[in-house]
């Protein structure tokens, strides 16, 4: 797909990875609707920064766990741009609960993490699918994690949510072809994100040292891969691991 002048919705645009995804899109001429939940000032400042690179970029508030908020957000994007070519399901939530602490993984927390990380991407896809089909083209990229491929990460709920995102990607590729391609990235630990800041420093250090390349994952590498998935006309249902060599998928 020729990316110049396409329109992308990127959830979690104020997050450590989301910012880099939006910048990479802007560098490729993609117009951006950056979705944030709480960080209005930051989102508006970032949208201005990306606009300087050329494409039109706007920040839109929405809690992407709520179907009505998602619909209102998509309506705003359509009013502003008139189309949606790309959806990146990047927003997510984590909270550390050691795997062995089953009592600490309450039903409330389990539901919160599954809603934010697995159900929300599905709800966002449902809100844009008809638009993309009508346009005759679309690209969806989900953000998984290596925690979805091996029992790793901040909690069992987080790992299971990301495993779900990976299989959801394959199922949606079947559901949305031939008009829409759906792919996922599965990053390892990235520095400069709020999620990583919430992890115990010794866990981050151990994971990084255990990687074959012995370094954290570069957010810009992940962002560039997302751009390539959107450019590709022949890739769907795939999951690309970017983890410096931890999980061999
Ligand atoms: N960090 C890592 O090492 C790592 C590794 C593997 C995978 N990942 C995945 O990469 C993605 C990005 O992670 P990150 O670490 O960059 O995240 P982050 O820095 O914690 O940022 C989270 C972003 O999501 C937004 N958000 C959260 N809940 C939302 C909701 N209900 N509605 C709308 N927006 C919401 C936040 O908006 P506000 O700022 O407005 O609150 C923020 O923009 C996630 O899918 C994560 O699971 C991260």
mmCIF file of C-alpha atoms and ligand atoms in Angstrom, residues 10-19 21 35-40 42-43 46 60-66 70 89-94 115-117 120-121 142-147 158 161-162 165 185-199 204 217 219 222 242, ligand 1:
data_model
loop_
_atom_site.group_PDB
_atom_site.id
_atom_site.type_symbol
_atom_site.label_atom_id
_atom_site.label_comp_id
_atom_site.label_asym_id
_atom_site.label_seq_id
_atom_site.Cartn_x
_atom_site.Cartn_y
_atom_site.Cartn_z
ATOM 1 C CA UNK A 10 -2.762 4.838 16.616
ATOM 2 C CA UNK A 11 -4.010 4.060 20.120
ATOM 3 C CA UNK A 12 -1.712 4.858 23.035
ATOM 4 C CA UNK A 13 0.005 7.660 21.068
ATOM 5 C CA UNK A 14 1.498 9.201 24.217
ATOM 6 C CA UNK A 15 3.151 5.955 25.328
ATOM 7 C CA UNK A 16 6.810 5.079 24.929
ATOM 8 C CA UNK A 17 6.239 2.992 21.801
ATOM 9 C CA UNK A 18 3.162 4.845 20.513
ATOM 10 C CA UNK A 19 5.136 8.085 20.118
ATOM 11 C CA UNK A 21 5.082 4.633 15.834
ATOM 12 C CA UNK A 35 -5.512 8.369 20.576
ATOM 13 C CA UNK A 36 -4.778 9.045 24.238
ATOM 14 C CA UNK A 37 -6.733 8.473 27.422
ATOM 15 C CA UNK A 38 -5.441 10.936 30.055
ATOM 16 C CA UNK A 39 -2.385 12.761 28.665
ATOM 17 C CA UNK A 40 -4.113 15.574 26.742
ATOM 18 C CA UNK A 42 1.321 15.668 25.889
ATOM 19 C CA UNK A 43 -0.819 14.255 23.060
ATOM 20 C CA UNK A 46 3.173 15.475 20.104
ATOM 21 C CA UNK A 60 -8.206 12.513 20.055
ATOM 22 C CA UNK A 61 -9.247 11.445 23.552
ATOM 23 C CA UNK A 62 -10.929 8.059 23.995
ATOM 24 C CA UNK A 63 -10.984 5.248 26.526
ATOM 25 C CA UNK A 64 -10.544 2.369 24.093
ATOM 26 C CA UNK A 65 -12.024 -0.144 26.516
ATOM 27 C CA UNK A 66 -15.487 1.388 25.994
ATOM 28 C CA UNK A 70 -14.415 3.931 20.415
ATOM 29 C CA UNK A 89 -3.774 -1.324 18.469
ATOM 30 C CA UNK A 90 -0.964 -0.178 20.738
ATOM 31 C CA UNK A 91 -2.652 0.991 23.989
ATOM 32 C CA UNK A 92 -2.358 -1.508 26.829
ATOM 33 C CA UNK A 93 -2.176 -1.819 30.595
ATOM 34 C CA UNK A 94 0.115 -3.775 32.916
ATOM 35 C CA UNK A 115 -10.259 -5.922 28.696
ATOM 36 C CA UNK A 116 -7.478 -3.394 28.044
ATOM 37 C CA UNK A 117 -5.098 -5.649 26.130
ATOM 38 C CA UNK A 120 -10.112 -3.483 23.359
ATOM 39 C CA UNK A 121 -8.147 -4.299 20.168
ATOM 40 C CA UNK A 142 -1.602 -5.316 16.766
ATOM 41 C CA UNK A 143 1.079 -4.967 19.413
ATOM 42 C CA UNK A 144 1.721 -8.323 21.035
ATOM 43 C CA UNK A 145 4.693 -9.171 23.234
ATOM 44 C CA UNK A 146 7.119 -12.037 23.701
ATOM 45 C CA UNK A 147 5.100 -12.572 26.906
ATOM 46 C CA UNK A 158 -0.621 -9.860 30.745
ATOM 47 C CA UNK A 161 -3.718 -11.222 26.993
ATOM 48 C CA UNK A 162 -0.772 -10.986 24.592
ATOM 49 C CA UNK A 165 -3.665 -10.785 20.720
ATOM 50 C CA UNK A 185 4.705 -7.365 16.310
ATOM 51 C CA UNK A 186 5.860 -9.098 19.485
ATOM 52 C CA UNK A 187 8.492 -6.900 21.140
ATOM 53 C CA UNK A 188 10.737 -7.803 24.044
ATOM 54 C CA UNK A 189 11.681 -5.279 26.724
ATOM 55 C CA UNK A 190 11.871 -1.696 25.457
ATOM 56 C CA UNK A 191 13.361 1.109 27.552
ATOM 57 C CA UNK A 192 11.707 4.533 27.698
ATOM 58 C CA UNK A 193 8.173 3.262 28.223
ATOM 59 C CA UNK A 194 5.899 3.591 31.252
ATOM 60 C CA UNK A 195 5.249 -0.156 31.149
ATOM 61 C CA UNK A 196 8.939 -0.988 31.539
ATOM 62 C CA UNK A 197 9.281 1.632 34.283
ATOM 63 C CA UNK A 198 6.647 -0.347 36.240
ATOM 64 C CA UNK A 199 8.732 -3.569 36.103
ATOM 65 C CA UNK A 204 14.553 -5.831 33.271
ATOM 66 C CA UNK A 217 14.758 -3.596 22.049
ATOM 67 C CA UNK A 219 11.472 1.265 19.971
ATOM 68 C CA UNK A 222 9.550 -1.861 16.278
ATOM 69 C CA UNK A 242 11.661 -8.102 17.895
HETATM 70 N N1 LIG B 1 7.270 -1.598 27.212
HETATM 71 C C1 LIG B 1 7.698 -2.776 26.811
HETATM 72 O O1 LIG B 1 8.834 -3.205 27.094
HETATM 73 C C2 LIG B 1 6.775 -3.639 25.967
HETATM 74 C C3 LIG B 1 7.213 -4.921 25.579
HETATM 75 C C4 LIG B 1 6.397 -5.689 24.763
HETATM 76 C C5 LIG B 1 5.176 -5.200 24.348
HETATM 77 N N2 LIG B 1 4.774 -3.962 24.738
HETATM 78 C C6 LIG B 1 3.483 -3.471 24.246
HETATM 79 O O2 LIG B 1 3.731 -2.279 23.525
HETATM 80 C C7 LIG B 1 2.573 -1.439 23.594
HETATM 81 C C8 LIG B 1 2.974 -0.051 24.063
HETATM 82 O O3 LIG B 1 3.518 -0.170 25.366
HETATM 83 P P1 LIG B 1 4.283 1.027 26.090
HETATM 84 O O4 LIG B 1 5.178 0.389 27.059
HETATM 85 O O5 LIG B 1 4.804 1.974 25.073
HETATM 86 O O6 LIG B 1 3.046 1.719 26.870
HETATM 87 P P2 LIG B 1 3.049 2.951 27.870
HETATM 88 O O7 LIG B 1 4.299 3.771 27.747
HETATM 89 O O8 LIG B 1 2.634 2.459 29.215
HETATM 90 O O9 LIG B 1 1.824 3.833 27.269
HETATM 91 C C9 LIG B 1 0.508 3.340 27.297
HETATM 92 C C10 LIG B 1 -0.328 4.144 26.331
HETATM 93 O O10 LIG B 1 -1.622 3.565 26.244
HETATM 94 C C11 LIG B 1 -2.603 4.560 26.499
HETATM 95 N N3 LIG B 1 -3.743 3.897 27.125
HETATM 96 C C12 LIG B 1 -3.738 3.021 28.151
HETATM 97 N N4 LIG B 1 -4.989 2.603 28.432
HETATM 98 C C13 LIG B 1 -5.802 3.244 27.544
HETATM 99 C C14 LIG B 1 -7.215 3.258 27.326
HETATM 100 N N5 LIG B 1 -8.042 2.512 28.061
HETATM 101 N N6 LIG B 1 -7.699 4.032 26.340
HETATM 102 C C15 LIG B 1 -6.865 4.792 25.576
HETATM 103 N N7 LIG B 1 -5.533 4.824 25.741
HETATM 104 C C16 LIG B 1 -5.010 4.070 26.717
HETATM 105 C C17 LIG B 1 -1.918 5.599 27.385
HETATM 106 O O11 LIG B 1 -2.596 6.848 27.250
HETATM 107 P P3 LIG B 1 -2.439 8.042 28.342
HETATM 108 O O12 LIG B 1 -0.990 8.517 28.286
HETATM 109 O O13 LIG B 1 -3.358 9.112 27.867
HETATM 110 O O14 LIG B 1 -2.805 7.457 29.665
HETATM 111 C C18 LIG B 1 -0.532 5.602 26.738
HETATM 112 O O15 LIG B 1 -0.552 6.390 25.560
HETATM 113 C C19 LIG B 1 1.595 -2.159 24.521
HETATM 114 O O16 LIG B 1 0.671 -2.898 23.749
HETATM 115 C C20 LIG B 1 2.489 -3.094 25.300
HETATM 116 O O17 LIG B 1 1.784 -4.192 25.818
HETATM 117 C C21 LIG B 1 5.533 -3.169 25.542
#
